[in-house]
Amino acid sequence: MIAIQKEDVDVGKLIDAAKQLGTGAFVIFDGIVRDDDIVEMELEAYHDVALKELKRIAEEAKKIHNLLSVDIIHRIGRLAVGENILIIVVGAGHRAKAFDGCRFIIEAIKAGVPIWKKELRKNGGRWVPGEHQHGTGKI
Amino acid sequence: MKVKVRFFARFKELLGTDIVVDAATGIALNGLIRDIAAKNSEGYDEIFDENGTFKDFVILMRNGKRIDSTDAPQTKIEDGDEIAVFPPVAGG
């Protein structure tokens, strides 16, 4: 499952659905809204482009790291402290591939998927600055 | 010709989004965005420097594909194009 959605997901169900012959390990990344003195986090996506990019990253990760399954669910909308923002479930034959694949995916998402976060505080909001990218030059 | 311009994140707050404009034939990407952004000085200043050039961090897409901002003056807009303008991404 690759999705950008408001709703949360059941990680256990994702793992159960992804189990297949040959699976020896799952690595799960769960990015959550941290209590940085904020009230809520608001997330926005360039939906069609972001979804396409998530699918491309999943396929690339499968090829490079020989993964058996990849699920990525990125949430949008308003999220409270402690809520899930991003769930990545990576299945592979062995742990090393699963860890490497999961790391590859989260770093690729951070680097180039058009999604933005705004921290909402009692006295206003602040867009979280991106860690990567530049308007000039190719990524 | 009809063109859709989509701003995101802070740019969207200042300039709106899903703006459908009747663009002049032959207009380039930088000219199109400059004309729209000129309606809000704060929005304009977020995107363009004092020379009217895209600031380095501004990211452009045309129909879902990245356009190097230095190529914007040579990028001619076509009927039905969807242009996206946004700051560095911060998902995850």
Short mmCIF file of C-alpha atoms in Angstrom, two decimals:
data_model
loop_
_atom_site.label_atom_id
_atom_site.label_comp_id
_atom_site.label_asym_id
_atom_site.label_seq_id
_atom_site.Cartn_x
_atom_site.Cartn_y
_atom_site.Cartn_z
CA MET A 1 0.00 0.00 0.00
CA ILE A 2 1.37 3.36 -1.03
CA ALA A 3 -0.86 6.23 0.05
CA ILE A 4 -1.14 9.85 1.08
CA GLN A 5 -4.17 10.19 3.30
CA LYS A 6 -5.69 11.83 6.35
CA GLU A 7 -6.53 8.59 8.10
CA ASP A 8 -4.18 6.63 10.32
CA VAL A 9 -3.30 3.01 9.55
CA ASP A 10 -3.03 -0.19 11.55
CA VAL A 11 0.64 -1.13 11.32
CA GLY A 12 -0.04 -4.67 12.54
CA LYS A 13 -2.46 -5.26 9.70
CA LEU A 14 0.07 -3.94 7.19
CA ILE A 15 2.66 -6.41 8.48
CA ASP A 16 0.20 -9.31 8.40
CA ALA A 17 -0.82 -8.46 4.84
CA ALA A 18 2.79 -8.18 3.68
CA LYS A 19 4.00 -11.53 5.04
CA GLN A 20 4.89 -13.93 2.25
CA LEU A 21 7.11 -16.90 1.57
CA GLY A 22 10.71 -15.86 1.98
CA THR A 23 10.04 -12.99 4.40
CA GLY A 24 12.52 -13.09 7.25
CA ALA A 25 12.33 -9.57 8.62
CA PHE A 26 10.27 -6.43 8.72
CA VAL A 27 11.63 -3.00 9.59
CA ILE A 28 9.10 -0.34 10.45
CA PHE A 29 9.68 3.40 10.46
CA ASP A 30 7.06 5.38 12.34
CA GLY A 31 7.53 9.14 12.22
CA ILE A 32 5.34 10.86 14.79
CA VAL A 33 4.46 14.42 15.78
CA ARG A 34 7.01 15.35 18.44
CA ASP A 35 6.12 17.45 21.46
CA ASP A 36 8.17 20.50 20.47
CA ASP A 37 5.91 22.89 22.34
CA ILE A 38 3.42 22.72 19.51
CA VAL A 39 -0.33 22.29 19.56
CA GLU A 40 -0.69 20.47 16.26
CA MET A 41 1.12 19.80 13.01
CA GLU A 42 -0.45 20.59 9.67
CA LEU A 43 0.72 18.65 6.62
CA GLU A 44 0.18 19.48 3.00
CA ALA A 45 1.09 17.57 -0.16
CA TYR A 46 1.24 18.13 -3.89
CA HIS A 47 -0.81 14.97 -3.93
CA ASP A 48 -0.50 13.51 -7.41
CA VAL A 49 3.19 14.26 -7.76
CA ALA A 50 4.00 13.15 -4.21
CA LEU A 51 2.15 9.86 -4.64
CA LYS A 52 3.91 9.14 -7.91
CA GLU A 53 7.24 9.87 -6.25
CA LEU A 54 6.48 7.58 -3.28
CA LYS A 55 5.69 4.77 -5.73
CA ARG A 56 8.91 5.41 -7.63
CA ILE A 57 10.94 5.38 -4.40
CA ALA A 58 9.29 2.11 -3.31
CA GLU A 59 10.13 0.44 -6.61
CA GLU A 60 13.69 1.74 -6.55
CA ALA A 61 14.17 0.52 -2.98
CA LYS A 62 12.86 -2.93 -3.90
CA LYS A 63 15.32 -3.21 -6.75
CA ILE A 64 18.36 -1.84 -4.96
CA HIS A 65 17.86 -3.65 -1.66
CA ASN A 66 16.09 -6.77 -2.91
CA LEU A 67 13.01 -6.12 -0.78
CA LEU A 68 9.95 -8.33 -0.80
CA SER A 69 7.42 -5.69 0.20
CA VAL A 70 7.16 -1.96 0.81
CA ASP A 71 4.27 -0.04 2.34
CA ILE A 72 4.39 3.73 2.68
CA ILE A 73 1.59 5.78 4.20
CA HIS A 74 2.18 9.51 4.55
CA ARG A 75 -0.52 11.38 6.39
CA ILE A 76 -1.73 14.90 5.65
CA GLY A 77 -4.07 17.30 7.40
CA ARG A 78 -3.94 18.31 11.06
CA LEU A 79 -2.22 15.91 13.43
CA ALA A 80 -1.90 16.11 17.19
CA VAL A 81 1.25 15.44 19.21
CA GLY A 82 1.93 11.72 19.26
CA GLU A 83 0.05 10.92 16.06
CA ASN A 84 1.67 9.04 13.20
CA ILE A 85 2.92 11.15 10.30
CA LEU A 86 4.68 8.55 8.20
CA ILE A 87 4.61 4.79 8.34
CA ILE A 88 7.06 2.71 6.30
CA VAL A 89 6.89 -1.07 6.46
CA VAL A 90 9.69 -2.89 4.67
CA GLY A 91 9.80 -6.67 4.30
CA ALA A 92 12.88 -8.59 3.19
CA GLY A 93 14.49 -11.98 3.43
CA HIS A 94 17.05 -10.77 5.97
CA ARG A 95 17.35 -7.92 8.47
CA ALA A 96 20.23 -6.11 6.80
CA LYS A 97 18.29 -5.59 3.59
CA ALA A 98 15.18 -4.54 5.49
CA PHE A 99 17.11 -1.96 7.56
CA ASP A 100 18.96 -0.62 4.52
CA GLY A 101 15.79 -0.47 2.45
CA CYS A 102 13.85 1.37 5.11
CA ARG A 103 16.66 3.91 5.58
CA PHE A 104 16.87 4.42 1.83
CA ILE A 105 13.13 5.14 1.65
CA ILE A 106 12.94 7.64 4.51
CA GLU A 107 15.96 9.56 3.26
CA ALA A 108 14.53 9.68 -0.28
CA ILE A 109 11.21 10.97 1.06
CA LYS A 110 12.97 13.68 3.05
CA ALA A 111 15.01 14.66 0.01
CA GLY A 112 12.43 15.03 -2.68
CA VAL A 113 8.76 14.25 -2.09
CA PRO A 114 6.62 17.42 -2.25
CA ILE A 115 5.10 17.42 1.22
CA TRP A 116 5.34 20.21 3.78
CA LYS A 117 4.79 20.51 7.53
CA LYS A 118 3.64 23.48 9.55
CA GLU A 119 4.04 23.55 13.31
CA LEU A 120 1.02 25.14 14.93
CA ARG A 121 1.72 26.83 18.26
CA LYS A 122 -0.46 28.81 20.62
CA ASN A 123 1.02 32.04 19.30
CA GLY A 124 1.08 31.19 15.59
CA GLY A 125 2.60 28.79 13.12
CA ARG A 126 5.92 28.02 11.46
CA TRP A 127 6.63 26.07 8.29
CA VAL A 128 9.29 23.48 8.96
CA PRO A 129 12.29 24.27 6.75
CA GLY A 130 13.28 21.57 4.29
CA GLU A 131 16.59 19.80 4.72
CA HIS A 132 17.28 19.37 1.01
CA GLN A 133 16.71 20.74 -2.44
CA HIS A 134 17.41 23.77 -4.39
CA GLY A 135 15.51 25.38 -7.22
CA THR A 136 18.60 25.46 -9.37
CA GLY A 137 20.25 22.27 -10.42
CA LYS A 138 18.74 18.83 -10.74
CA ILE A 139 18.10 16.54 -7.82
CA MET B 1 -4.52 29.89 -23.32
CA LYS B 2 -5.50 28.45 -19.95
CA VAL B 3 -2.80 27.60 -17.43
CA LYS B 4 -3.14 26.40 -13.85
CA VAL B 5 -0.66 27.64 -11.24
CA ARG B 6 -0.37 25.90 -7.91
CA PHE B 7 1.53 27.33 -4.96
CA PHE B 8 2.24 25.28 -1.86
CA ALA B 9 3.07 25.78 1.81
CA ARG B 10 4.03 29.37 2.68
CA PHE B 11 3.69 30.48 -0.94
CA LYS B 12 0.11 29.20 -0.95
CA GLU B 13 -0.75 31.16 2.18
CA LEU B 14 0.44 34.36 0.55
CA LEU B 15 -0.67 33.89 -3.04
CA GLY B 16 -3.45 31.30 -3.07
CA THR B 17 -3.41 28.17 -5.20
CA ASP B 18 -5.10 26.45 -8.13
CA ILE B 19 -5.06 29.77 -9.93
CA VAL B 20 -6.31 29.44 -13.48
CA VAL B 21 -5.00 32.23 -15.68
CA ASP B 22 -5.53 33.20 -19.27
CA ALA B 23 -1.86 33.49 -20.18
CA ALA B 24 -0.47 35.34 -23.18
CA THR B 25 0.85 33.16 -25.99
CA GLY B 26 4.62 32.83 -25.79
CA ILE B 27 4.93 33.86 -22.15
CA ALA B 28 7.83 32.27 -20.26
CA LEU B 29 7.60 30.56 -16.90
CA ASN B 30 9.30 33.34 -14.97
CA GLY B 31 7.05 36.01 -16.50
CA LEU B 32 3.91 34.04 -15.73
CA ILE B 33 4.79 33.59 -12.06
CA ARG B 34 6.03 37.16 -11.72
CA ASP B 35 2.70 38.51 -13.00
CA ILE B 36 0.73 36.42 -10.53
CA ALA B 37 3.03 37.02 -7.57
CA ALA B 38 3.00 40.78 -8.19
CA LYS B 39 -0.50 40.89 -6.72
CA ASN B 40 0.93 40.37 -3.23
CA SER B 41 4.22 42.07 -2.40
CA GLU B 42 5.01 39.75 0.49
CA GLY B 43 4.39 36.73 -1.72
CA TYR B 44 6.48 38.23 -4.49
CA ASP B 45 9.38 38.89 -2.12
CA GLU B 46 9.26 35.30 -0.88
CA ILE B 47 9.79 33.97 -4.40
CA PHE B 48 11.84 36.58 -6.27
CA ASP B 49 14.99 38.49 -5.45
CA GLU B 50 15.47 42.22 -6.09
CA ASN B 51 16.34 41.50 -9.72
CA GLY B 52 13.13 39.61 -10.35
CA THR B 53 14.97 36.28 -10.47
CA PHE B 54 13.71 33.20 -8.65
CA LYS B 55 15.37 32.84 -5.27
CA ASP B 56 17.71 29.85 -5.14
CA PHE B 57 15.50 27.70 -2.94
CA VAL B 58 12.33 28.09 -5.02
CA ILE B 59 11.35 24.86 -6.76
CA LEU B 60 9.41 24.78 -10.01
CA MET B 61 7.48 22.02 -11.70
CA ARG B 62 5.73 21.92 -15.03
CA ASN B 63 3.20 19.12 -15.41
CA GLY B 64 4.80 17.26 -12.52
CA LYS B 65 8.39 17.53 -13.76
CA ARG B 66 11.14 19.65 -12.23
CA ILE B 67 12.28 22.73 -14.11
CA ASP B 68 15.61 24.24 -13.13
CA SER B 69 14.75 27.78 -12.10
CA THR B 70 17.62 29.11 -14.22
CA ASP B 71 15.82 27.64 -17.25
CA ALA B 72 12.56 29.46 -16.43
CA PRO B 73 13.16 32.39 -18.82
CA GLN B 74 13.55 29.93 -21.71
CA THR B 75 10.61 27.75 -20.69
CA LYS B 76 7.60 28.74 -22.77
CA ILE B 77 4.21 28.04 -21.27
CA GLU B 78 1.76 25.97 -23.29
CA ASP B 79 -2.01 25.70 -23.17
CA GLY B 80 -3.16 23.34 -20.41
CA ASP B 81 0.11 23.42 -18.47
CA GLU B 82 0.06 22.95 -14.72
CA ILE B 83 2.81 24.92 -13.02
CA ALA B 84 3.76 24.30 -9.39
CA VAL B 85 5.88 26.65 -7.27
CA PHE B 86 7.02 25.65 -3.81
CA PRO B 87 9.70 25.92 -1.13
CA PRO B 88 12.01 23.02 -0.18
CA VAL B 89 10.06 19.95 0.84
CA ALA B 90 9.81 18.85 4.47
CA GLY B 91 7.85 15.63 4.57
CA GLY B 92 8.56 12.54 6.62
#
